[in-house]
């Protein structure tokens, strides 16, 4: 029905060509050195290449497609991924927005190497390669309080991990919320899941497995149910600013007593770390 991976990109390429001709533009009219050349655009229109997200967004703007090209790109990317049997995490680099819920541990997108290594050791398996967080995408994470309090790898490893989270929340746009341990009714007693948005109308759910890569869910009704569940989790969680304050408090509690005293008295040598761990408010 989908016509295979090659068919997806040929369909996308035909759409690009139709829009370009309707706008009365040549291939050279679309060339911009920082984005693409005429030969690359020709391959795109012929369907001979997979298109990166930034190029699809550029063509959508240039051809005044009002999001239709981004949606066509998202369809081609998702269907090609599903038909190839690639790992779910390999979609991460293509998403515009990523939402994650993890109950007992922090997600791989924000883990430090030391935390990931200690977590893998605790679970009795080697650490899998994480593709990390595509920083051009928005990232929302909800975790249970246990995930930020459990000392995976010991106090120093956990302190470094919390420092990474604090810095990302302040500088890189990470939006993290913590569901308190004493919340009256937890909306999600099940395991972790993720929502990957590729285009305005293309979102898939990724059910994370403790063993293996997990499962992608693309049925629209099921994806909407997971989207609603994520919003329920956000509603049960602390606001972002309060979650940040909680992380700072936990990170401070993991410092040796002598170091905490030095920081309090102003005698600490690492002013950068003091700044990173000092409380501040972040809008939700």
CSV table of C-alpha atoms in Angstrom, one decimal:
chain,number,residue,atom,x,y,z
A,1,UNK,CA,0.0,0.0,0.0
A,2,UNK,CA,2.8,2.4,0.8
A,3,UNK,CA,4.8,1.5,-2.2
A,4,UNK,CA,8.0,0.7,-0.4
A,5,UNK,CA,10.7,3.0,0.9
A,6,UNK,CA,11.7,4.2,-2.5
A,7,UNK,CA,8.1,4.9,-3.4
A,8,UNK,CA,7.7,7.1,-0.4
A,9,UNK,CA,10.5,9.5,-1.4
A,10,UNK,CA,9.4,9.5,-5.0
A,11,UNK,CA,6.0,10.6,-3.9
A,12,UNK,CA,7.5,13.3,-1.8
A,13,UNK,CA,9.8,14.4,-4.7
A,14,UNK,CA,6.8,14.6,-7.1
A,15,UNK,CA,5.0,16.9,-4.6
A,16,UNK,CA,8.1,19.2,-4.4
A,17,UNK,CA,8.3,19.4,-8.2
A,18,UNK,CA,4.6,20.1,-8.5
A,19,UNK,CA,4.8,23.0,-6.0
A,20,UNK,CA,7.9,24.4,-7.6
A,21,UNK,CA,6.4,24.4,-11.1
A,22,UNK,CA,3.2,25.9,-9.7
A,23,UNK,CA,5.2,28.7,-8.2
A,24,UNK,CA,7.0,29.3,-11.5
A,25,UNK,CA,10.4,28.6,-10.0
A,26,UNK,CA,13.5,26.8,-11.4
A,27,UNK,CA,15.7,24.5,-9.4
A,28,UNK,CA,18.3,27.3,-9.3
A,29,UNK,CA,15.7,29.6,-7.7
A,30,UNK,CA,15.6,27.3,-4.7
A,31,UNK,CA,19.4,26.9,-4.3
A,32,UNK,CA,20.9,28.3,-1.1
A,33,UNK,CA,24.5,27.4,-0.2
A,34,UNK,CA,23.9,26.7,3.4
A,35,UNK,CA,21.0,24.3,2.7
A,36,UNK,CA,21.2,22.7,-0.7
A,37,UNK,CA,22.5,22.8,-4.3
A,38,UNK,CA,20.8,22.2,-7.6
A,39,UNK,CA,22.0,18.6,-7.9
A,40,UNK,CA,20.7,17.7,-4.5
A,41,UNK,CA,17.3,19.3,-5.3
A,42,UNK,CA,17.2,17.3,-8.5
A,43,UNK,CA,17.8,14.1,-6.6
A,44,UNK,CA,15.0,15.1,-4.2
A,45,UNK,CA,12.5,15.6,-7.0
A,46,UNK,CA,13.5,12.3,-8.6
A,47,UNK,CA,13.0,10.5,-5.3
A,48,UNK,CA,16.5,9.2,-5.2
A,49,UNK,CA,17.4,10.4,-1.7
A,50,UNK,CA,16.0,10.5,1.8
A,51,UNK,CA,15.4,14.1,2.7
A,52,UNK,CA,16.6,15.6,6.1
A,53,UNK,CA,14.2,17.5,8.2
A,54,UNK,CA,15.8,20.9,7.8
A,55,UNK,CA,15.6,20.7,4.0
A,56,UNK,CA,11.9,19.7,4.0
A,57,UNK,CA,11.2,22.7,6.3
A,58,UNK,CA,13.2,25.0,4.0
A,59,UNK,CA,11.3,23.8,0.9
A,60,UNK,CA,8.0,24.1,2.7
A,61,UNK,CA,8.7,27.8,3.6
A,62,UNK,CA,10.2,28.6,0.2
A,63,UNK,CA,7.3,27.1,-1.8
A,64,UNK,CA,4.6,28.4,0.6
A,65,UNK,CA,3.3,24.9,1.2
A,66,UNK,CA,1.9,25.9,4.7
A,67,UNK,CA,3.1,22.7,6.3
A,68,UNK,CA,1.9,20.3,3.7
A,69,UNK,CA,5.5,19.4,2.6
A,70,UNK,CA,6.6,18.9,6.2
A,71,UNK,CA,3.6,16.5,6.6
A,72,UNK,CA,4.6,14.7,3.4
A,73,UNK,CA,8.2,14.5,4.6
A,74,UNK,CA,6.9,13.1,8.0
A,75,UNK,CA,4.8,10.5,6.2
A,76,UNK,CA,7.8,9.4,4.1
A,77,UNK,CA,10.2,9.3,7.0
A,78,UNK,CA,7.8,7.3,9.3
A,79,UNK,CA,6.7,4.8,6.7
A,80,UNK,CA,10.3,4.3,5.5
A,81,UNK,CA,11.3,3.7,9.1
A,82,UNK,CA,8.5,1.2,9.8
A,83,UNK,CA,9.1,-0.8,6.6
A,84,UNK,CA,12.9,-1.0,7.2
A,85,UNK,CA,12.4,-2.4,10.7
A,86,UNK,CA,14.9,0.2,12.1
A,87,UNK,CA,15.2,0.7,15.9
A,88,UNK,CA,12.6,3.1,17.4
A,89,UNK,CA,15.3,5.4,18.8
A,90,UNK,CA,16.6,6.0,15.3
A,91,UNK,CA,13.6,8.3,14.7
A,92,UNK,CA,14.8,10.6,17.5
A,93,UNK,CA,17.0,12.7,15.2
A,94,UNK,CA,14.0,13.5,12.9
A,95,UNK,CA,11.5,14.6,15.5
A,96,UNK,CA,10.3,18.2,16.1
A,97,UNK,CA,9.1,17.4,19.6
A,98,UNK,CA,9.7,14.6,22.0
A,99,UNK,CA,7.6,13.8,25.1
A,100,UNK,CA,8.7,11.1,27.6
A,101,UNK,CA,7.4,9.5,30.7
A,102,UNK,CA,9.7,7.3,32.8
A,103,UNK,CA,8.7,6.0,36.2
A,104,UNK,CA,11.8,4.7,37.9
A,105,UNK,CA,14.9,5.9,36.0
A,106,UNK,CA,15.8,8.9,33.8
A,107,UNK,CA,15.4,8.5,30.0
A,108,UNK,CA,18.4,7.8,27.8
A,109,UNK,CA,18.0,11.2,26.1
A,110,UNK,CA,19.3,13.0,29.2
A,111,UNK,CA,21.6,10.4,30.9
A,112,UNK,CA,25.2,11.1,31.5
A,113,UNK,CA,27.6,8.3,30.5
A,114,UNK,CA,28.4,7.5,34.1
A,115,UNK,CA,24.7,7.2,35.0
A,116,UNK,CA,24.0,5.1,32.0
A,117,UNK,CA,26.9,2.8,32.8
A,118,UNK,CA,25.8,2.4,36.4
A,119,UNK,CA,22.2,1.8,35.4
A,120,UNK,CA,23.2,-0.9,32.9
A,121,UNK,CA,25.4,-2.6,35.5
A,122,UNK,CA,22.6,-2.6,38.1
A,123,UNK,CA,20.2,-4.2,35.6
A,124,UNK,CA,22.8,-6.8,34.6
A,125,UNK,CA,23.3,-5.8,31.0
A,126,UNK,CA,25.6,-3.8,28.8
A,127,UNK,CA,24.9,-0.2,28.2
A,128,UNK,CA,23.1,0.3,24.8
A,129,UNK,CA,24.3,3.1,22.5
A,130,UNK,CA,22.1,6.2,23.1
A,131,UNK,CA,21.6,8.5,20.2
A,132,UNK,CA,21.1,11.3,22.7
A,133,UNK,CA,18.7,14.3,22.5
A,134,UNK,CA,18.3,16.2,19.2
A,135,UNK,CA,18.7,19.6,20.7
A,136,UNK,CA,16.8,21.3,17.8
A,137,UNK,CA,13.6,19.5,19.0
A,138,UNK,CA,11.6,20.4,22.1
A,139,UNK,CA,11.9,17.9,24.9
A,140,UNK,CA,9.4,17.4,27.7
A,141,UNK,CA,10.1,14.7,30.3
A,142,UNK,CA,7.9,13.6,33.2
A,143,UNK,CA,9.4,11.2,35.8
A,144,UNK,CA,8.4,9.8,39.2
A,145,UNK,CA,10.2,11.3,42.2
A,146,UNK,CA,12.0,7.9,42.7
A,147,UNK,CA,13.8,8.5,39.4
A,148,UNK,CA,15.6,11.6,40.7
A,149,UNK,CA,16.1,10.3,44.3
A,150,UNK,CA,17.5,6.9,43.6
A,151,UNK,CA,21.3,7.1,43.8
A,152,UNK,CA,22.2,5.2,40.7
A,153,UNK,CA,26.0,4.7,40.8
A,154,UNK,CA,26.4,6.4,44.1
A,155,UNK,CA,26.2,10.0,45.3
A,156,UNK,CA,28.9,11.5,42.9
A,157,UNK,CA,27.4,9.8,39.8
A,158,UNK,CA,23.9,11.0,40.7
A,159,UNK,CA,25.1,14.5,41.6
A,160,UNK,CA,26.7,14.8,38.1
A,161,UNK,CA,23.5,13.5,36.5
A,162,UNK,CA,21.3,16.0,38.4
A,163,UNK,CA,23.7,18.8,37.5
A,164,UNK,CA,23.2,17.8,33.8
A,165,UNK,CA,19.5,18.1,34.2
A,166,UNK,CA,19.6,21.4,36.0
A,167,UNK,CA,21.9,22.9,33.4
A,168,UNK,CA,19.7,21.6,30.6
A,169,UNK,CA,16.5,23.0,32.2
A,170,UNK,CA,18.2,26.4,32.5
A,171,UNK,CA,20.1,26.6,29.2
A,172,UNK,CA,18.9,24.1,26.6
A,173,UNK,CA,15.1,24.1,26.8
A,174,UNK,CA,14.6,20.8,28.7
A,175,UNK,CA,11.1,20.9,30.3
A,176,UNK,CA,11.2,18.3,33.1
A,177,UNK,CA,8.5,17.7,35.7
A,178,UNK,CA,8.5,15.4,38.7
A,179,UNK,CA,5.5,13.4,39.9
A,180,UNK,CA,5.7,13.5,43.8
A,181,UNK,CA,5.9,10.3,45.6
A,182,UNK,CA,2.8,11.1,47.7
A,183,UNK,CA,0.6,12.0,44.7
A,184,UNK,CA,-2.9,10.8,45.6
A,185,UNK,CA,-3.8,9.1,42.3
A,186,UNK,CA,-1.0,8.4,39.8
A,187,UNK,CA,-2.3,8.6,36.2
A,188,UNK,CA,0.0,6.0,34.9
A,189,UNK,CA,1.0,2.9,36.9
A,190,UNK,CA,2.3,1.3,33.7
A,191,UNK,CA,5.9,1.4,32.3
A,192,UNK,CA,7.7,4.1,30.3
A,193,UNK,CA,6.5,5.5,27.0
A,194,UNK,CA,7.5,8.2,24.6
A,195,UNK,CA,5.7,10.4,22.0
A,196,UNK,CA,7.6,11.4,18.9
A,197,UNK,CA,6.2,14.2,16.7
A,198,UNK,CA,7.6,14.4,13.2
A,199,UNK,CA,5.0,16.7,11.6
A,200,UNK,CA,1.9,18.6,12.4
A,201,UNK,CA,-0.3,15.5,12.0
A,202,UNK,CA,2.3,12.7,12.4
A,203,UNK,CA,3.0,11.5,15.9
A,204,UNK,CA,3.9,8.0,17.0
A,205,UNK,CA,4.1,6.4,20.5
A,206,UNK,CA,7.1,4.4,21.5
A,207,UNK,CA,6.5,1.8,24.3
A,208,UNK,CA,9.9,1.4,26.0
A,209,UNK,CA,10.8,-2.2,26.9
A,210,UNK,CA,13.3,-3.1,29.7
A,211,UNK,CA,14.8,-5.6,27.2
A,212,UNK,CA,15.1,-4.8,23.6
A,213,UNK,CA,14.0,-1.8,21.6
A,214,UNK,CA,10.4,-1.7,22.5
A,215,UNK,CA,7.5,-1.1,20.1
A,216,UNK,CA,6.2,1.7,17.9
A,217,UNK,CA,2.5,2.5,17.9
A,218,UNK,CA,1.2,4.4,14.9
A,219,UNK,CA,-2.6,3.9,15.1
A,220,UNK,CA,-4.0,7.4,15.5
A,221,UNK,CA,-6.5,6.5,18.2
A,222,UNK,CA,-3.9,4.8,20.3
A,223,UNK,CA,-1.4,7.7,19.9
A,224,UNK,CA,-4.1,10.1,21.0
A,225,UNK,CA,-4.7,8.0,24.1
A,226,UNK,CA,-1.0,8.2,25.0
A,227,UNK,CA,-1.0,12.0,24.3
A,228,UNK,CA,-3.9,12.4,26.7
A,229,UNK,CA,-2.2,10.2,29.3
A,230,UNK,CA,1.0,12.4,29.0
A,231,UNK,CA,-1.1,15.5,29.7
A,232,UNK,CA,-2.6,13.8,32.7
A,233,UNK,CA,0.9,13.1,34.0
A,234,UNK,CA,1.9,16.7,33.6
A,235,UNK,CA,-1.1,17.7,35.5
A,236,UNK,CA,-0.2,15.4,38.4
A,237,UNK,CA,3.4,16.5,38.4
A,238,UNK,CA,5.0,19.5,40.1
A,239,UNK,CA,5.3,22.6,37.9
A,240,UNK,CA,8.7,23.0,36.1
A,241,UNK,CA,9.9,25.6,38.5
A,242,UNK,CA,9.2,23.5,41.6
A,243,UNK,CA,10.7,20.4,39.9
A,244,UNK,CA,13.9,22.4,39.3
A,245,UNK,CA,14.0,23.5,42.9
A,246,UNK,CA,13.6,19.9,44.0
A,247,UNK,CA,16.5,18.8,41.7
A,248,UNK,CA,18.7,21.5,43.2
A,249,UNK,CA,17.8,20.5,46.7
A,250,UNK,CA,18.6,16.8,46.0
A,251,UNK,CA,21.9,17.7,44.3
A,252,UNK,CA,22.9,19.8,47.3
A,253,UNK,CA,22.1,17.0,49.7
A,254,UNK,CA,24.5,14.7,47.7
A,255,UNK,CA,27.6,16.9,48.3
A,256,UNK,CA,30.0,15.9,51.1
A,257,UNK,CA,29.3,17.9,54.3
A,258,UNK,CA,32.6,19.8,54.0
A,259,UNK,CA,31.8,20.9,50.5
A,260,UNK,CA,28.3,22.1,51.4
A,261,UNK,CA,29.8,24.1,54.3
A,262,UNK,CA,32.4,25.7,51.9
A,263,UNK,CA,29.7,26.7,49.4
A,264,UNK,CA,27.5,28.1,52.1
A,265,UNK,CA,30.3,30.2,53.5
A,266,UNK,CA,31.4,31.5,50.1
A,267,UNK,CA,34.7,29.7,50.2
A,268,UNK,CA,34.0,27.2,47.5
A,269,UNK,CA,36.4,27.2,44.6
A,270,UNK,CA,34.0,26.1,41.8
A,271,UNK,CA,31.8,29.1,41.4
A,272,UNK,CA,30.4,27.7,38.1
A,273,UNK,CA,29.0,24.6,40.0
A,274,UNK,CA,27.6,26.8,42.7
A,275,UNK,CA,25.8,28.9,40.1
A,276,UNK,CA,24.5,25.7,38.3
A,277,UNK,CA,23.0,24.3,41.5
A,278,UNK,CA,21.6,27.5,43.0
A,279,UNK,CA,17.8,27.7,43.0
A,280,UNK,CA,16.0,29.7,40.3
A,281,UNK,CA,12.6,29.7,38.8
A,282,UNK,CA,11.7,28.4,35.4
A,283,UNK,CA,8.4,29.0,33.7
A,284,UNK,CA,6.3,26.0,33.1
